[in-house]
mmCIF file of C-alpha atoms in Angstrom:
data_model
loop_
_atom_site.group_PDB
_atom_site.id
_atom_site.type_symbol
_atom_site.label_atom_id
_atom_site.label_comp_id
_atom_site.label_asym_id
_atom_site.label_seq_id
_atom_site.Cartn_x
_atom_site.Cartn_y
_atom_site.Cartn_z
ATOM 1 C CA TRP A 1 -8.383 -11.425 -4.515
ATOM 2 C CA SER A 2 -9.647 -14.825 -5.658
ATOM 3 C CA ILE A 3 -13.000 -13.993 -4.043
ATOM 4 C CA ALA A 4 -13.484 -11.065 -6.408
ATOM 5 C CA ASN A 5 -12.214 -13.002 -9.421
ATOM 6 C CA LYS A 6 -15.045 -15.477 -8.941
ATOM 7 C CA LEU A 7 -17.568 -12.671 -9.129
ATOM 8 C CA ARG A 8 -18.315 -11.492 -12.633
ATOM 9 C CA GLY A 9 -19.908 -8.225 -13.615
ATOM 10 C CA PRO A 10 -19.057 -4.527 -13.498
ATOM 11 C CA TYR A 11 -16.067 -3.680 -11.337
ATOM 12 C CA GLN A 12 -17.997 -1.151 -9.309
ATOM 13 C CA SER A 13 -20.728 -3.642 -8.467
ATOM 14 C CA ASP A 14 -21.615 -4.225 -4.855
ATOM 15 C CA LYS A 15 -20.114 -7.718 -5.103
ATOM 16 C CA TYR A 16 -16.691 -6.336 -5.963
ATOM 17 C CA LYS A 17 -16.872 -3.618 -3.355
ATOM 18 C CA ASP A 18 -17.849 -6.253 -0.805
ATOM 19 C CA ALA A 19 -14.896 -8.453 -1.798
ATOM 20 C CA ILE A 20 -12.487 -5.532 -1.556
ATOM 21 C CA SER A 21 -13.976 -4.508 1.795
ATOM 22 C CA ARG A 22 -13.394 -8.030 3.096
ATOM 23 C CA TYR A 23 -9.783 -7.777 1.954
ATOM 24 C CA TYR A 24 -9.278 -4.578 3.970
ATOM 25 C CA GLU A 25 -11.093 -6.093 6.954
ATOM 26 C CA ALA A 26 -8.643 -9.003 6.835
ATOM 27 C CA ILE A 27 -5.698 -6.588 6.813
ATOM 28 C CA THR A 28 -7.167 -4.795 9.821
ATOM 29 C CA ASP A 29 -7.597 -8.078 11.688
ATOM 30 C CA CYS A 30 -4.025 -9.137 10.874
ATOM 31 C CA ILE A 31 -2.576 -5.866 12.157
ATOM 32 C CA LYS A 32 -4.653 -6.087 15.331
ATOM 33 C CA THR A 33 -3.463 -9.607 16.102
ATOM 34 C CA CYS A 34 0.169 -9.603 14.954
ATOM 35 C CA ASP A 35 3.095 -7.508 16.136
ATOM 36 C CA ASN A 36 6.035 -9.433 14.706
ATOM 37 C CA PHE A 37 6.653 -7.187 11.691
ATOM 38 C CA ASP A 38 8.167 -3.785 11.048
ATOM 39 C CA VAL A 39 6.553 -2.591 7.813
ATOM 40 C CA TYR A 40 3.281 -3.402 6.088
ATOM 41 C CA GLY A 41 3.806 -3.705 2.346
ATOM 42 C CA HIS A 42 1.394 -3.745 -0.560
ATOM 43 C CA LEU A 43 -1.387 -2.020 1.332
ATOM 44 C CA ASP A 44 -3.633 -1.567 -1.706
ATOM 45 C CA TYR A 45 -2.124 -4.489 -3.616
ATOM 46 C CA ILE A 46 -5.616 -5.770 -4.452
ATOM 47 C CA VAL A 47 -5.967 -3.204 -7.258
ATOM 48 C CA ARG A 48 -3.260 -4.987 -9.221
ATOM 49 C CA TYR A 49 -5.596 -7.966 -9.645
ATOM 50 C CA ALA A 50 -8.862 -6.079 -9.954
ATOM 51 C CA PRO A 51 -10.794 -6.721 -13.190
ATOM 52 C CA ASP A 52 -9.905 -3.276 -14.504
ATOM 53 C CA GLN A 53 -6.917 -2.736 -12.217
ATOM 54 C CA ASP A 54 -6.965 0.850 -10.921
ATOM 55 C CA ASN A 55 -8.939 2.348 -13.810
ATOM 56 C CA ASP A 56 -12.216 2.353 -11.886
ATOM 57 C CA TYR A 57 -10.894 1.759 -8.379
ATOM 58 C CA ASN A 58 -11.132 4.675 -5.979
ATOM 59 C CA TRP A 59 -9.301 4.218 -2.706
ATOM 60 C CA LYS A 60 -11.606 6.799 -1.103
ATOM 61 C CA ASP A 61 -14.450 4.262 -1.353
ATOM 62 C CA TYR A 62 -12.504 2.452 1.402
ATOM 63 C CA TYR A 63 -11.353 5.530 3.300
ATOM 64 C CA ASP A 64 -12.565 4.286 6.690
ATOM 65 C CA TYR A 65 -10.564 1.092 6.297
ATOM 66 C CA PHE A 66 -7.412 3.000 5.417
ATOM 67 C CA ASP A 67 -7.948 5.393 8.297
ATOM 68 C CA THR A 68 -8.232 2.473 10.709
ATOM 69 C CA ILE A 69 -5.332 0.523 9.189
ATOM 70 C CA LEU A 70 -2.944 3.476 9.117
ATOM 71 C CA ARG A 71 -3.798 4.540 12.669
ATOM 72 C CA LEU A 72 -3.238 0.983 13.902
ATOM 73 C CA LEU A 73 0.144 0.837 12.187
ATOM 74 C CA ILE A 74 1.195 4.206 13.595
ATOM 75 C CA ASP A 75 -0.002 3.304 17.098
ATOM 76 C CA LYS A 76 2.074 0.104 16.937
ATOM 77 C CA GLY A 77 5.152 1.939 15.650
ATOM 78 C CA LYS A 78 4.991 0.152 12.289
ATOM 79 C CA GLY A 79 5.735 1.542 8.864
ATOM 80 C CA ILE A 80 4.488 1.156 5.333
ATOM 81 C CA GLU A 81 6.264 0.438 2.089
ATOM 82 C CA ILE A 82 5.915 2.351 -1.145
ATOM 83 C CA ASN A 83 6.401 -0.217 -3.883
ATOM 84 C CA THR A 84 6.944 0.621 -7.555
ATOM 85 C CA ALA A 85 5.996 -2.809 -8.930
ATOM 86 C CA GLY A 86 2.471 -1.601 -9.663
ATOM 87 C CA LEU A 87 3.913 0.803 -12.208
ATOM 88 C CA LYS A 88 5.679 -2.107 -13.891
ATOM 89 C CA TYR A 89 2.300 -3.867 -14.185
ATOM 90 C CA GLY A 90 0.505 -0.900 -15.723
ATOM 91 C CA LEU A 91 -0.998 0.787 -12.668
ATOM 92 C CA LYS A 92 -1.116 4.569 -12.459
ATOM 93 C CA ASN A 93 0.458 4.597 -9.000
ATOM 94 C CA PRO A 94 2.796 2.588 -6.854
ATOM 95 C CA ASN A 95 1.323 0.539 -4.025
ATOM 96 C CA PRO A 96 -0.076 2.102 -2.029
ATOM 97 C CA CYS A 97 -1.176 5.032 -4.114
ATOM 98 C CA LEU A 98 0.414 8.347 -3.239
ATOM 99 C CA ASP A 99 -2.745 9.690 -1.590
ATOM 100 C CA ILE A 100 -2.616 6.854 0.944
ATOM 101 C CA VAL A 101 1.066 7.580 1.597
ATOM 102 C CA LYS A 102 0.133 11.245 2.166
ATOM 103 C CA MET A 103 -2.617 10.173 4.530
ATOM 104 C CA TYR A 104 -0.177 8.007 6.480
ATOM 105 C CA ARG A 105 2.220 10.941 6.796
ATOM 106 C CA SER A 106 -0.513 13.396 7.792
ATOM 107 C CA LEU A 107 -1.623 11.029 10.557
ATOM 108 C CA GLY A 108 1.902 11.052 11.954
ATOM 109 C CA GLY A 109 3.405 8.048 10.168
ATOM 110 C CA GLU A 110 7.176 8.266 9.927
ATOM 111 C CA ILE A 111 8.471 4.864 8.861
ATOM 112 C CA ILE A 112 8.475 4.461 5.072
ATOM 113 C CA THR A 113 10.466 1.937 3.098
ATOM 114 C CA THR A 114 10.809 1.458 -0.642
ATOM 115 C CA GLY A 115 10.489 -1.664 -2.733
ATOM 116 C CA SER A 116 10.174 -2.830 -6.313
ATOM 117 C CA ASP A 117 9.333 -6.549 -6.015
ATOM 118 C CA ALA A 118 12.149 -7.507 -8.298
ATOM 119 C CA HIS A 119 11.607 -11.132 -9.227
ATOM 120 C CA LYS A 120 14.086 -10.637 -12.068
ATOM 121 C CA ALA A 121 17.384 -8.766 -12.054
ATOM 122 C CA CYS A 122 16.089 -6.300 -14.648
ATOM 123 C CA HIS A 123 13.389 -5.149 -12.218
ATOM 124 C CA ILE A 124 15.670 -4.263 -9.315
ATOM 125 C CA ALA A 125 14.836 -0.700 -8.270
ATOM 126 C CA TYR A 126 12.215 -0.443 -11.017
ATOM 127 C CA SER A 127 11.256 3.233 -11.554
ATOM 128 C CA TYR A 128 13.353 4.294 -8.573
ATOM 129 C CA GLU A 129 14.370 7.425 -10.446
ATOM 130 C CA ILE A 130 10.947 8.811 -9.448
ATOM 131 C CA ILE A 131 10.816 7.498 -5.878
ATOM 132 C CA THR A 132 12.580 10.553 -4.390
ATOM 133 C CA ASP A 133 9.980 12.918 -5.861
ATOM 134 C CA MET A 134 7.168 10.590 -4.781
ATOM 135 C CA LEU A 135 8.415 10.594 -1.206
ATOM 136 C CA LYS A 136 8.929 14.359 -1.143
ATOM 137 C CA ASN A 137 5.481 14.936 -2.674
ATOM 138 C CA THR A 138 3.925 12.872 0.101
ATOM 139 C CA GLY A 139 5.666 14.779 2.885
ATOM 140 C CA PHE A 140 8.775 12.670 3.474
ATOM 141 C CA ASN A 141 12.356 13.934 3.428
ATOM 142 C CA TYR A 142 13.770 10.507 4.154
ATOM 143 C CA TYR A 143 13.199 6.803 3.736
ATOM 144 C CA THR A 144 13.729 4.086 6.304
ATOM 145 C CA ILE A 145 16.088 1.152 6.428
ATOM 146 C CA PHE A 146 16.288 -1.393 9.223
ATOM 147 C CA LYS A 147 19.313 -2.728 11.043
ATOM 148 C CA GLU A 148 18.571 -5.494 13.503
ATOM 149 C CA ARG A 149 14.899 -4.524 13.263
ATOM 150 C CA LYS A 150 15.625 -0.957 14.349
ATOM 151 C CA PRO A 151 14.575 1.805 11.950
ATOM 152 C CA GLU A 152 17.199 4.181 10.623
ATOM 153 C CA PHE A 153 16.178 7.244 8.648
ATOM 154 C CA VAL A 154 18.102 8.125 5.499
ATOM 155 C CA SER A 155 17.809 11.636 4.035
ATOM 156 C CA ILE A 156 16.815 11.897 0.400
#
């Protein structure tokens, strides 16, 4: 995100969109070249550090990137994480936003984990009281845990 922080001006400027596009291109390249992971977390994490966070950000401006990224993850048998830390930092949605989680599910994605990025004890399971509804609203009836890098599905 440091690329975009160096660029000043309106959030929706071409410079910011270009910086965000480069971020998603880097994610795509990483997924294409690396297999030693189980879940990709913080998929739209960049919005947390955007000049106006998610107030003017529209994930659909980057739809093609998300389509490619999610299909790559699904094809490789990898999952995504829904992380509530964004809510703690004032975002309207967790990371990724619920529409991206729905897209992942509609494309056939099955592996979904939960996280809260608790860097302090008071943030453990931050806003988890709403995670069940979030998962159900995005088409999931379970979440995933891993044992010895093997996914296990837990009903919610």
